[in-house]
Short mmCIF file of C-alpha atoms in Angstrom, two decimals:
data_model
loop_
_atom_site.label_atom_id
_atom_site.label_comp_id
_atom_site.label_asym_id
_atom_site.label_seq_id
_atom_site.Cartn_x
_atom_site.Cartn_y
_atom_site.Cartn_z
CA UNK A 556 34.76 -4.86 -11.56
CA UNK A 557 33.87 -4.44 -7.91
CA UNK A 558 35.15 -6.87 -5.34
CA UNK A 559 31.67 -7.87 -4.25
CA UNK A 560 31.13 -9.58 -0.92
CA UNK A 561 30.63 -13.31 -1.35
CA UNK A 562 27.51 -13.34 0.86
CA UNK A 563 25.79 -10.72 -1.33
CA UNK A 564 26.83 -12.43 -4.54
CA UNK A 565 25.43 -15.73 -3.20
CA UNK A 566 22.06 -14.03 -2.63
CA UNK A 567 22.07 -12.43 -6.10
CA UNK A 568 22.72 -15.66 -7.99
CA UNK A 569 20.75 -18.03 -5.72
CA UNK A 570 18.15 -20.19 -7.42
CA UNK A 571 14.57 -19.66 -6.34
CA UNK A 572 14.23 -21.68 -3.14
CA UNK A 573 11.70 -22.39 -0.42
CA UNK A 574 13.05 -19.53 1.75
CA UNK A 575 12.07 -17.05 -0.99
CA UNK A 576 8.44 -18.19 -0.78
CA UNK A 577 8.58 -18.21 3.02
CA UNK A 578 9.79 -14.59 2.95
CA UNK A 579 7.00 -13.64 0.50
CA UNK A 580 4.35 -15.18 2.79
CA UNK A 581 5.77 -13.64 5.99
CA UNK A 582 6.17 -10.16 4.47
CA UNK A 583 3.03 -10.55 2.35
CA UNK A 584 0.79 -11.36 5.32
CA UNK A 585 1.73 -7.96 6.68
CA UNK A 586 0.42 -6.39 3.51
CA UNK A 587 -2.64 -8.64 3.56
CA UNK A 588 -3.37 -7.21 7.03
CA UNK A 589 -2.56 -3.65 5.92
CA UNK A 590 -5.08 -3.78 3.09
CA UNK A 591 -7.75 -5.47 5.23
CA UNK A 592 -7.37 -2.85 7.97
CA UNK A 593 -7.20 0.18 5.67
CA UNK A 594 -10.07 -0.77 3.36
CA UNK A 595 -12.50 -2.49 5.78
CA UNK A 596 -13.53 0.91 7.18
CA UNK A 597 -15.27 1.72 3.87
CA UNK A 598 -17.49 -1.34 4.42
CA UNK A 599 -18.85 -0.06 7.73
CA UNK A 600 -19.03 3.76 7.45
CA UNK A 601 -22.66 3.62 6.23
CA UNK A 602 -23.52 1.37 9.17
CA UNK A 603 -21.83 3.77 11.63
CA UNK A 604 -23.98 6.58 10.20
CA UNK A 605 -27.18 4.57 10.66
CA UNK A 606 -26.32 3.55 14.25
CA UNK A 607 -24.92 6.80 15.66
CA UNK A 608 -26.36 9.58 13.49
CA UNK A 609 -29.99 8.53 13.06
CA UNK A 610 -32.42 11.48 12.84
CA UNK A 611 -36.04 10.78 13.82
CA UNK A 612 -38.46 11.49 10.99
CA UNK A 613 -35.73 11.80 8.31
CA UNK A 614 -36.58 10.35 4.88
CA UNK A 615 -33.09 8.83 4.54
CA UNK A 616 -30.98 6.79 7.02
CA UNK A 617 -28.43 8.63 9.16
CA UNK A 618 -25.01 9.30 7.64
CA UNK A 619 -21.69 10.42 9.10
CA UNK A 620 -21.34 14.24 8.96
CA UNK A 621 -18.62 15.35 6.44
CA UNK A 622 -16.07 16.20 9.15
CA UNK A 623 -16.63 12.91 11.00
CA UNK A 624 -16.54 10.91 7.75
CA UNK A 625 -13.27 12.60 6.75
CA UNK A 626 -11.78 11.87 10.18
CA UNK A 627 -12.87 8.20 10.30
CA UNK A 628 -11.69 7.50 6.75
CA UNK A 629 -8.61 9.71 6.75
CA UNK A 630 -7.04 9.36 10.17
CA UNK A 631 -5.47 5.99 9.27
CA UNK A 632 -3.86 7.60 6.20
CA UNK A 633 -2.32 10.29 8.44
CA UNK A 634 -1.02 7.57 10.77
CA UNK A 635 0.34 5.59 7.82
CA UNK A 636 2.22 8.61 6.47
CA UNK A 637 3.83 9.23 9.89
CA UNK A 638 4.67 5.54 10.32
CA UNK A 639 6.31 5.31 6.89
CA UNK A 640 8.68 8.15 7.71
CA UNK A 641 9.43 7.06 11.29
CA UNK A 642 9.81 3.30 10.81
CA UNK A 643 11.60 3.79 7.48
CA UNK A 644 14.26 5.81 9.31
CA UNK A 645 14.29 3.38 12.27
CA UNK A 646 14.72 0.38 9.94
CA UNK A 647 18.06 1.82 8.77
CA UNK A 648 19.14 2.68 12.33
CA UNK A 649 18.13 -0.44 14.28
CA UNK A 650 17.83 -3.08 11.59
CA UNK A 651 14.92 -4.40 9.53
CA UNK A 652 14.06 -7.39 11.75
CA UNK A 653 13.94 -5.62 15.14
CA UNK A 654 11.62 -2.91 13.88
CA UNK A 655 9.49 -5.42 11.92
CA UNK A 656 8.16 -6.97 15.14
CA UNK A 657 7.22 -3.56 16.59
CA UNK A 658 5.04 -2.63 13.62
CA UNK A 659 3.22 -5.97 13.73
CA UNK A 660 2.39 -5.77 17.45
CA UNK A 661 1.14 -2.21 17.00
CA UNK A 662 -1.17 -3.43 14.22
CA UNK A 663 -2.51 -6.32 16.34
CA UNK A 664 -3.21 -4.16 19.42
CA UNK A 665 -4.79 -1.28 17.49
CA UNK A 666 -6.95 -3.55 15.29
CA UNK A 667 -8.54 -4.97 18.44
CA UNK A 668 -8.79 -1.58 20.14
CA UNK A 669 -10.46 -0.04 17.04
CA UNK A 670 -13.45 -2.31 17.64
CA UNK A 671 -13.79 -1.19 21.26
CA UNK A 672 -15.15 2.16 22.41
CA UNK A 673 -15.60 4.30 25.51
CA UNK A 674 -19.29 4.92 26.13
CA UNK A 675 -22.16 4.78 23.65
CA UNK A 676 -22.39 8.43 22.60
CA UNK A 677 -21.42 9.21 18.96
CA UNK A 678 -18.64 11.59 20.00
CA UNK A 679 -17.01 9.08 22.38
CA UNK A 680 -17.26 6.16 19.92
CA UNK A 681 -15.89 8.15 16.96
CA UNK A 682 -13.09 9.69 19.04
CA UNK A 683 -11.97 6.24 20.25
CA UNK A 684 -12.20 4.82 16.74
CA UNK A 685 -10.16 7.67 15.25
CA UNK A 686 -7.52 7.49 18.00
CA UNK A 687 -6.82 3.79 17.48
CA UNK A 688 -7.18 4.01 13.68
CA UNK A 689 -4.37 6.60 13.70
CA UNK A 690 -2.02 4.27 15.60
CA UNK A 691 -3.13 1.33 13.49
CA UNK A 692 -2.13 3.38 10.43
CA UNK A 693 1.18 4.21 12.15
CA UNK A 694 1.98 0.49 12.40
CA UNK A 695 0.81 -0.17 8.84
CA UNK A 696 3.05 2.67 7.64
CA UNK A 697 6.10 0.88 9.02
CA UNK A 698 5.22 -2.25 7.09
CA UNK A 699 5.71 -0.51 3.71
CA UNK A 700 9.45 0.28 3.82
CA UNK A 701 10.35 -2.73 5.97
CA UNK A 702 8.53 -5.39 3.90
CA UNK A 703 9.83 -3.97 0.62
CA UNK A 704 13.41 -3.65 1.92
CA UNK A 705 13.51 -7.12 3.51
CA UNK A 706 12.15 -8.77 0.36
CA UNK A 707 14.54 -6.88 -1.95
CA UNK A 708 17.53 -7.76 0.25
CA UNK A 709 16.59 -11.44 0.43
CA UNK A 710 15.78 -11.92 -3.28
CA UNK A 711 18.02 -12.91 -6.18
CA UNK A 712 18.51 -10.34 -8.93
CA UNK A 713 16.79 -12.42 -11.62
CA UNK A 714 13.34 -12.60 -9.97
CA UNK A 715 13.61 -9.80 -7.38
CA UNK A 716 10.92 -7.65 -9.01
CA UNK A 717 8.39 -10.50 -8.99
CA UNK A 718 9.10 -11.30 -5.34
CA UNK A 719 8.67 -7.69 -4.14
CA UNK A 720 5.57 -7.29 -6.32
CA UNK A 721 4.16 -10.56 -4.90
CA UNK A 722 4.44 -9.12 -1.37
CA UNK A 723 2.57 -6.01 -2.51
CA UNK A 724 0.00 -8.13 -4.41
CA UNK A 725 -1.13 -9.61 -1.08
CA UNK A 726 -2.97 -6.29 -0.68
CA UNK A 727 -5.47 -7.51 -3.26
CA UNK A 728 -6.19 -10.62 -1.19
CA UNK A 729 -6.53 -8.44 1.93
CA UNK A 730 -9.20 -6.30 0.23
CA UNK A 731 -10.90 -9.46 -1.02
CA UNK A 732 -10.83 -11.06 2.45
CA UNK A 733 -12.34 -7.92 4.00
CA UNK A 734 -15.23 -8.02 1.55
CA UNK A 735 -15.83 -11.77 1.94
CA UNK A 736 -15.70 -11.63 5.75
CA UNK A 737 -18.15 -8.68 5.80
CA UNK A 738 -20.51 -10.67 3.54
CA UNK A 739 -20.36 -13.66 5.92
CA UNK A 740 -20.89 -11.59 9.08
CA UNK A 741 -23.69 -9.40 7.66
CA UNK A 742 -25.48 -12.45 6.20
CA UNK A 743 -25.22 -14.34 9.51
CA UNK A 744 -26.56 -11.44 11.55
CA UNK A 745 -29.28 -10.72 8.98
CA UNK A 746 -30.49 -14.33 9.14
CA UNK A 747 -30.59 -14.20 12.94
CA UNK A 748 -31.85 -10.62 13.40
CA UNK A 749 -34.00 -9.78 10.40
CA UNK A 750 -35.40 -6.25 10.15
CA UNK A 751 -37.67 -4.20 7.86
CA UNK A 752 -36.33 -1.67 5.32
CA UNK A 753 -35.75 1.91 6.52
CA UNK A 754 -38.70 3.29 4.54
CA UNK A 755 -41.12 0.94 6.35
CA UNK A 756 -39.78 1.29 9.89
CA UNK A 757 -36.84 3.64 10.35
CA UNK A 758 -35.99 2.70 13.96
CA UNK A 759 -36.44 -1.07 13.60
CA UNK A 760 -34.37 -1.17 10.37
CA UNK A 761 -31.16 -0.94 12.45
CA UNK A 762 -31.21 -3.76 15.01
CA UNK A 763 -29.18 -3.23 18.25
CA UNK A 764 -26.98 -6.22 17.33
CA UNK A 765 -25.75 -4.30 14.23
CA UNK A 766 -23.37 -2.52 16.60
CA UNK A 767 -21.42 -5.79 16.93
CA UNK A 768 -21.03 -6.17 13.15
CA UNK A 769 -18.68 -3.24 12.53
CA UNK A 770 -16.68 -4.06 15.66
CA UNK A 771 -16.13 -7.69 14.63
CA UNK A 772 -15.13 -6.70 11.07
CA UNK A 773 -12.49 -4.25 12.38
CA UNK A 774 -11.14 -6.52 15.13
CA UNK A 775 -10.64 -9.58 12.89
CA UNK A 776 -7.84 -7.61 11.17
CA UNK A 777 -5.63 -8.54 14.14
CA UNK A 778 -5.68 -12.27 13.33
CA UNK A 779 -3.43 -12.53 10.24
CA UNK A 780 -0.89 -10.15 11.81
CA UNK A 781 -0.79 -12.13 15.07
CA UNK A 782 -0.39 -15.43 13.21
CA UNK A 783 2.78 -14.25 11.42
CA UNK A 784 4.49 -12.62 14.43
CA UNK A 785 6.39 -15.78 15.42
CA UNK A 786 7.71 -16.32 11.89
CA UNK A 787 8.79 -12.70 11.56
CA UNK A 788 10.80 -13.00 14.74
CA UNK A 789 12.47 -16.21 13.47
CA UNK A 790 13.69 -14.57 10.25
CA UNK A 791 17.38 -13.62 10.41
CA UNK A 792 18.37 -10.02 9.76
CA UNK A 793 19.08 -9.38 6.08
CA UNK A 794 22.70 -9.93 5.06
CA UNK A 795 22.89 -6.55 3.38
CA UNK A 796 21.99 -4.75 6.60
CA UNK A 797 24.27 -6.93 8.72
CA UNK A 798 27.28 -6.63 6.36
CA UNK A 799 26.91 -3.17 4.80
CA UNK A 800 25.29 -1.21 7.66
CA UNK A 801 26.06 -3.07 10.92
CA UNK A 802 29.49 -4.12 9.48
CA UNK A 803 29.27 -7.62 10.92
CA UNK A 804 30.61 -9.90 8.17
CA UNK A 805 30.73 -12.99 10.37
CA UNK A 806 27.06 -12.75 11.37
CA UNK A 807 25.96 -12.05 7.78
CA UNK A 808 27.85 -15.10 6.48
CA UNK A 809 26.52 -17.30 9.30
CA UNK A 810 22.88 -16.23 8.78
CA UNK A 811 22.92 -16.68 5.02
CA UNK A 812 24.83 -19.99 5.20
CA UNK A 813 21.84 -21.36 7.12
CA UNK A 814 19.25 -19.76 4.79
CA UNK A 815 20.94 -20.73 1.50
CA UNK A 816 22.37 -24.00 2.86
CA UNK A 817 25.81 -23.30 1.41
CA UNK A 818 29.14 -22.48 3.03
CA UNK A 819 29.88 -18.74 2.87
CA UNK A 820 33.15 -17.17 3.93
CA UNK A 821 33.08 -14.30 6.44
CA UNK A 822 35.01 -11.51 4.67
CA UNK A 823 35.88 -9.27 7.60
CA UNK A 824 38.66 -7.45 5.75
CA UNK A 825 36.41 -6.36 2.87
CA UNK A 826 33.77 -5.07 5.30
CA UNK A 827 36.44 -3.09 7.20
CA UNK A 828 37.60 -1.54 3.92
CA UNK A 829 34.00 -0.57 3.18
CA UNK A 830 33.69 1.04 6.61
CA UNK A 831 36.77 3.17 5.89
CA UNK A 832 35.40 4.43 2.58
CA UNK A 833 34.31 8.07 2.83
CA UNK A 834 32.03 7.72 -0.19
CA UNK A 835 30.32 4.83 1.60
CA UNK A 836 29.16 6.98 4.50
CA UNK A 837 27.38 9.97 2.94
CA UNK A 838 24.07 10.90 4.53
CA UNK A 839 20.61 11.62 3.18
CA UNK A 840 21.11 15.39 3.26
CA UNK A 841 24.60 15.42 1.74
CA UNK A 842 25.76 16.73 -1.63
CA UNK A 843 26.91 13.22 -2.59
CA UNK A 844 23.40 11.84 -2.08
CA UNK A 845 21.88 14.74 -4.03
CA UNK A 846 24.34 14.14 -6.87
CA UNK A 847 23.93 10.35 -6.98
CA UNK A 848 20.29 9.82 -6.02
CA UNK A 849 18.56 13.21 -5.83
CA UNK A 850 16.70 12.80 -9.14
CA UNK A 851 15.91 9.16 -8.31
CA UNK A 852 14.26 10.20 -5.03
CA UNK A 853 12.38 12.99 -6.81
CA UNK A 854 11.17 10.42 -9.35
CA UNK A 855 10.01 7.85 -6.78
CA UNK A 856 8.24 10.43 -4.57
CA UNK A 857 6.46 12.34 -7.35
CA UNK A 858 5.26 9.25 -9.24
CA UNK A 859 3.92 7.63 -6.05
CA UNK A 860 2.29 10.94 -5.00
CA UNK A 861 0.58 11.41 -8.38
CA UNK A 862 -0.45 7.74 -8.65
CA UNK A 863 -2.16 7.77 -5.24
CA UNK A 864 -4.07 10.97 -6.02
CA UNK A 865 -5.63 9.18 -9.00
CA UNK A 866 -5.91 5.75 -7.34
CA UNK A 867 -7.65 6.84 -4.13
CA UNK A 868 -9.91 9.44 -5.75
CA UNK A 869 -11.35 6.70 -7.99
CA UNK A 870 -13.24 5.42 -4.95
CA UNK A 871 -15.39 8.57 -5.14
CA UNK A 872 -17.17 7.23 -8.18
CA UNK A 873 -17.82 3.76 -6.81
CA UNK A 874 -21.08 4.68 -5.09
CA UNK A 875 -22.45 6.19 -8.32
CA UNK A 876 -21.37 3.17 -10.35
CA UNK A 877 -22.71 0.63 -7.87
CA UNK A 878 -26.05 2.46 -7.71
CA UNK A 879 -26.20 2.80 -11.51
CA UNK A 880 -25.90 -0.93 -12.19
CA UNK A 881 -28.16 -1.93 -9.30
CA UNK A 882 -25.52 -3.43 -6.99
CA UNK A 883 -26.51 -0.97 -4.27
CA UNK A 884 -30.15 0.20 -4.27
CA UNK A 885 -31.20 3.45 -2.51
CA UNK A 886 -30.34 3.28 1.21
CA UNK A 887 -33.95 3.75 2.37
CA UNK A 888 -35.03 0.53 0.59
CA UNK A 889 -32.72 -1.60 2.79
CA UNK A 890 -32.14 -2.30 6.45
CA UNK A 891 -28.70 -1.65 7.99
CA UNK A 892 -27.35 -5.19 7.64
CA UNK A 893 -28.58 -5.52 4.05
CA UNK A 894 -26.63 -2.34 3.18
CA UNK A 895 -23.40 -3.74 4.66
CA UNK A 896 -23.92 -6.93 2.64
CA UNK A 897 -24.51 -5.02 -0.63
CA UNK A 898 -21.47 -2.74 -0.17
CA UNK A 899 -19.24 -5.71 0.72
CA UNK A 900 -20.47 -7.69 -2.29
CA UNK A 901 -19.75 -4.78 -4.64
CA UNK A 902 -16.23 -4.22 -3.23
CA UNK A 903 -15.50 -7.95 -3.46
CA UNK A 904 -16.57 -8.10 -7.12
CA UNK A 905 -14.39 -5.09 -8.04
CA UNK A 906 -11.42 -6.66 -6.20
CA UNK A 907 -11.97 -10.02 -7.86
CA UNK A 908 -12.41 -8.71 -11.40
CA UNK A 909 -9.85 -5.90 -11.65
CA UNK A 910 -7.75 -5.28 -8.52
CA UNK A 911 -6.36 -8.79 -7.85
CA UNK A 912 -5.68 -9.70 -11.53
CA UNK A 913 -3.84 -6.40 -12.07
CA UNK A 914 -1.44 -7.08 -9.18
CA UNK A 915 -0.60 -10.58 -10.42
CA UNK A 916 -0.09 -9.46 -14.02
CA UNK A 917 2.68 -7.25 -12.61
CA UNK A 918 4.17 -10.20 -10.70
CA UNK A 919 4.18 -12.26 -13.92
CA UNK A 920 5.70 -9.62 -16.23
CA UNK A 921 7.84 -7.26 -14.12
CA UNK A 922 11.09 -9.20 -14.61
CA UNK A 923 10.42 -9.62 -18.33
CA UNK A 924 9.14 -6.16 -19.29
CA UNK A 925 10.99 -4.20 -16.61
CA UNK A 926 9.73 -1.69 -14.03
CA UNK A 927 10.03 1.34 -16.29
CA UNK A 928 7.96 -0.14 -19.15
CA UNK A 929 5.17 -1.35 -16.84
CA UNK A 930 4.96 1.98 -15.00
CA UNK A 931 4.95 3.97 -18.24
CA UNK A 932 2.30 1.70 -19.77
CA UNK A 933 0.14 1.90 -16.63
CA UNK A 934 0.19 5.69 -16.45
CA UNK A 935 -0.47 5.90 -20.21
CA UNK A 936 -3.59 3.73 -20.10
CA UNK A 937 -4.83 5.36 -16.89
CA UNK A 938 -4.56 8.73 -18.68
CA UNK A 939 -6.36 7.44 -21.79
CA UNK A 940 -9.19 5.80 -19.82
CA UNK A 941 -9.63 8.78 -17.49
CA UNK A 942 -10.05 11.12 -20.46
CA UNK A 943 -12.32 8.51 -22.11
CA UNK A 944 -14.57 8.78 -19.03
CA UNK A 945 -14.28 12.56 -18.68
CA UNK A 946 -14.69 14.05 -22.16
CA UNK A 947 -17.94 12.24 -23.08
CA UNK A 948 -19.12 12.16 -19.43
CA UNK A 949 -22.69 13.19 -20.30
CA UNK A 950 -22.85 10.23 -22.72
CA UNK A 951 -21.90 7.83 -19.91
CA UNK A 952 -24.60 9.15 -17.56
CA UNK A 953 -27.39 7.71 -19.74
CA UNK A 954 -28.66 4.42 -18.33
CA UNK A 955 -28.03 2.52 -21.60
CA UNK A 956 -24.32 3.44 -21.56
CA UNK A 957 -23.52 2.76 -17.92
CA UNK A 958 -22.14 -0.75 -18.46
CA UNK A 959 -19.52 0.80 -20.75
CA UNK A 960 -18.69 3.29 -18.00
CA UNK A 961 -18.17 0.43 -15.51
CA UNK A 962 -15.89 -1.46 -17.94
CA UNK A 963 -13.65 1.58 -18.57
CA UNK A 964 -13.65 2.43 -14.85
CA UNK A 965 -12.54 -1.16 -14.07
CA UNK A 966 -9.78 -0.92 -16.69
CA UNK A 967 -8.32 2.16 -14.96
CA UNK A 968 -8.07 0.07 -11.77
CA UNK A 969 -6.54 -2.84 -13.68
CA UNK A 970 -3.82 -0.67 -15.26
CA UNK A 971 -3.16 1.09 -11.97
CA UNK A 972 -2.30 -2.30 -10.46
CA UNK A 973 -0.64 -3.68 -13.61
CA UNK A 974 1.34 -0.47 -13.60
CA UNK A 975 2.45 2.24 -11.17
CA UNK A 976 0.58 1.03 -8.06
CA UNK A 977 2.96 -1.96 -7.96
CA UNK A 978 6.13 -0.47 -9.51
CA UNK A 979 6.17 2.62 -7.24
CA UNK A 980 6.42 0.14 -4.34
CA UNK A 981 9.10 -2.04 -5.96
CA UNK A 982 11.60 0.49 -7.32
CA UNK A 983 12.46 2.50 -4.14
CA UNK A 984 13.49 -0.79 -2.49
CA UNK A 985 16.08 -1.41 -5.23
CA UNK A 986 17.85 1.80 -6.20
CA UNK A 987 19.14 3.36 -2.95
CA UNK A 988 22.16 2.38 -0.77
CA UNK A 989 21.57 -0.23 1.98
CA UNK A 990 22.16 2.26 4.80
CA UNK A 991 19.43 4.60 3.38
CA UNK A 992 17.20 2.08 1.60
CA UNK A 993 14.45 1.82 4.22
CA UNK A 994 14.47 5.59 4.85
CA UNK A 995 14.17 6.46 1.13
CA UNK A 996 11.40 3.89 0.63
CA UNK A 997 9.59 5.39 3.64
CA UNK A 998 9.90 8.91 2.17
CA UNK A 999 8.60 7.72 -1.21
CA UNK A 1000 5.71 5.84 0.41
CA UNK A 1001 4.84 8.84 2.61
CA UNK A 1002 4.66 11.03 -0.51
CA UNK A 1003 2.23 8.44 -1.90
CA UNK A 1004 0.08 8.54 1.23
CA UNK A 1005 0.02 12.35 1.01
CA UNK A 1006 -1.34 11.86 -2.51
CA UNK A 1007 -3.94 9.42 -1.10
CA UNK A 1008 -5.10 12.09 1.37
CA UNK A 1009 -5.35 14.67 -1.45
CA UNK A 1010 -7.14 12.15 -3.68
CA UNK A 1011 -9.58 10.82 -1.12
CA UNK A 1012 -10.52 14.12 0.52
CA UNK A 1013 -9.54 16.93 -1.83
CA UNK A 1014 -11.56 15.35 -4.62
CA UNK A 1015 -14.43 14.54 -2.26
CA UNK A 1016 -15.00 18.31 -2.12
CA UNK A 1017 -13.84 19.02 -5.68
CA UNK A 1018 -16.21 16.49 -7.29
CA UNK A 1019 -19.32 18.03 -5.70
CA UNK A 1020 -21.94 19.50 -8.02
CA UNK A 1021 -21.33 23.07 -9.20
CA UNK A 1022 -24.79 23.90 -7.87
CA UNK A 1023 -24.55 23.99 -4.04
CA UNK A 1024 -28.18 22.90 -3.76
CA UNK A 1025 -27.30 19.63 -5.54
CA UNK A 1026 -24.09 18.97 -3.57
CA UNK A 1027 -24.06 16.30 -0.83
CA UNK A 1028 -25.35 17.43 2.56
CA UNK A 1029 -22.78 19.53 4.40
CA UNK A 1030 -20.48 20.03 1.39
CA UNK A 1031 -19.82 23.28 -0.54
CA UNK A 1032 -20.18 23.45 -4.33
CA UNK A 1033 -17.33 21.89 -6.33
CA UNK A 1034 -16.29 21.65 -9.99
CA UNK A 1035 -18.39 18.57 -10.78
CA UNK A 1036 -17.48 14.97 -11.61
CA UNK A 1037 -16.64 15.66 -15.27
CA UNK A 1038 -14.07 18.36 -14.49
CA UNK A 1039 -12.67 16.26 -11.63
CA UNK A 1040 -12.07 13.40 -14.07
CA UNK A 1041 -10.26 15.77 -16.45
CA UNK A 1042 -8.02 16.91 -13.57
CA UNK A 1043 -7.27 13.25 -12.75
CA UNK A 1044 -6.37 12.62 -16.40
CA UNK A 1045 -3.82 15.45 -16.18
CA UNK A 1046 -2.47 14.00 -12.90
CA UNK A 1047 -1.89 10.64 -14.63
CA UNK A 1048 -0.16 12.38 -17.53
CA UNK A 1049 2.21 14.10 -15.08
CA UNK A 1050 2.91 10.70 -13.52
CA UNK A 1051 3.89 9.39 -16.94
CA UNK A 1052 6.33 12.29 -17.43
CA UNK A 1053 7.96 11.95 -13.97
CA UNK A 1054 8.48 8.21 -14.64
CA UNK A 1055 11.43 9.23 -16.86
CA UNK A 1056 13.35 10.19 -13.67
CA UNK A 1057 13.20 6.61 -12.37
CA UNK A 1058 16.00 4.22 -13.48
CA UNK A 1059 15.42 0.66 -14.68
CA UNK A 1060 16.63 -1.92 -12.15
CA UNK A 1061 15.71 -5.14 -13.96
CA UNK A 1062 18.42 -7.82 -13.77
CA UNK A 1063 20.88 -5.67 -11.80
CA UNK A 1064 22.17 -6.26 -8.28
CA UNK A 1065 21.13 -3.84 -5.52
CA UNK A 1066 24.75 -2.68 -5.15
CA UNK A 1067 25.01 -2.03 -8.88
CA UNK A 1068 21.85 0.14 -8.74
CA UNK A 1069 22.83 2.05 -5.61
CA UNK A 1070 26.44 2.65 -6.65
CA UNK A 1071 27.82 0.72 -3.65
CA UNK A 1072 29.86 -1.39 -6.09
CA UNK A 1073 31.62 1.79 -7.21
CA UNK A 1074 32.46 2.51 -3.60
CA UNK A 1075 33.93 -0.98 -3.38
CA UNK A 1076 36.06 -0.26 -6.45
CA UNK A 1077 37.33 2.98 -4.95
CA UNK A 1078 38.38 1.14 -1.79
CA UNK A 1079 40.09 -1.55 -3.87
CA UNK A 1080 41.90 1.07 -5.96
CA UNK A 1081 43.14 2.88 -2.88
CA UNK A 1082 44.36 -0.43 -1.41
CA UNK A 1083 46.26 -1.25 -4.62
CA UNK A 1084 47.79 2.23 -4.71
CA UNK A 1085 48.96 1.93 -1.12
CA UNK A 1086 50.87 -1.28 -1.91
CA UNK A 1087 52.70 0.11 -4.95
CA UNK A 1088 56.30 0.91 -3.92
CA UNK A 1089 57.43 4.49 -4.39
CA UNK A 1090 60.28 4.69 -6.89
#
């Protein structure tokens, strides 16, 4: 067996303690903020259209042009993708803790700046919004690899999956908080500044004060991030980074002695032996990495990419579903603030009924069922339900059958979250070596965000009606909703197949999964050989 460092062994076998929950809250509040900031834009895009793209005499309220809508909604995804790659790499170079503070401050500053604008013209406002949304996304991107890596390196091996999944599950509460806060703000403004519906008085239906609503909703995203900054800075660097990457055994033992409240020996000699090991220093682009972890990285990137195509494209059908069951009436029958309220209420109900429960089912079962089983099950049911929506699509379009459509649609969300949406986040933080862990998680997450861009915008065009005359204003003809759903079913099926490249990490130490224990053994063997006298 490997001669494992005492400090790492102490972390692996530690009983669940208060510091575990503290770490979940500190890392989780980052994800709470991430979800709030990323998803709150969908609550206010209709309002932005009414305020800045109103057309006198039009029968319907103003809407964002397709290119502006794509930019406003998608620029944060582009920033997130860049941030995941950059901060993932930086987290392995500079340390998890030092980089963690940078990402948080970037999120605080850009959340506030997103609600500000230069001038009052549509072009100036949208340009400012997109600029700061990109950098907000850049900061959010850094939170993915750093939060996952910190939590995995702090956790014990028995409940590590649940702890990492709990950090990710805070996303659900972030989405929920965004919806609830938008309900409160829109209701308050509506009570104070009531207005007629668009169809009765187009100009008066959007009160001037509505311009404050979207700004307040975006800027409040800075609060939870700012509140956790102090606690993030107080967290010690993870022992695995300090010992295995920075090679400072004394500091690692000292930090974890305080955290675990036990005496831990500083094993300088073992760390020096590790530093001398050639197999312990291979890089990301080396043959050794390709041999040991090439298929693992292919598995984590492809499954996250395919999952996010399906997950983010599902939002395309929300407006049809909400309209079908009466949650959101036609836009012309409401004033601007009423529309914000209705959209927020619908998003909150979806989050409450399917998104949040799905996340916490994963937290409850991931260390019992294992990552592989949950991911396979999630992709399987997402495939089944997507085809169940697609093949009899004409049946679901009849008013009498729409409740059934909503139930199946909600189940696809539930099994995305009690399935690959959580496990694709957990696994890359467990299976790669400490010196490349943050980088590999960042690459996997960036592949996912690329899938989100494809899902959110590729399918926005793809799902348009085959008849150009019936497509949304400004969009070319597409393949229709039914065929788009069939394509998404195939995407989920591919996700299921690529899951077989991802190893099971349940109940194993991080060093066992990454092969760093084997490196330890090689060092030990060479030490023993060097002390054997030559006969």
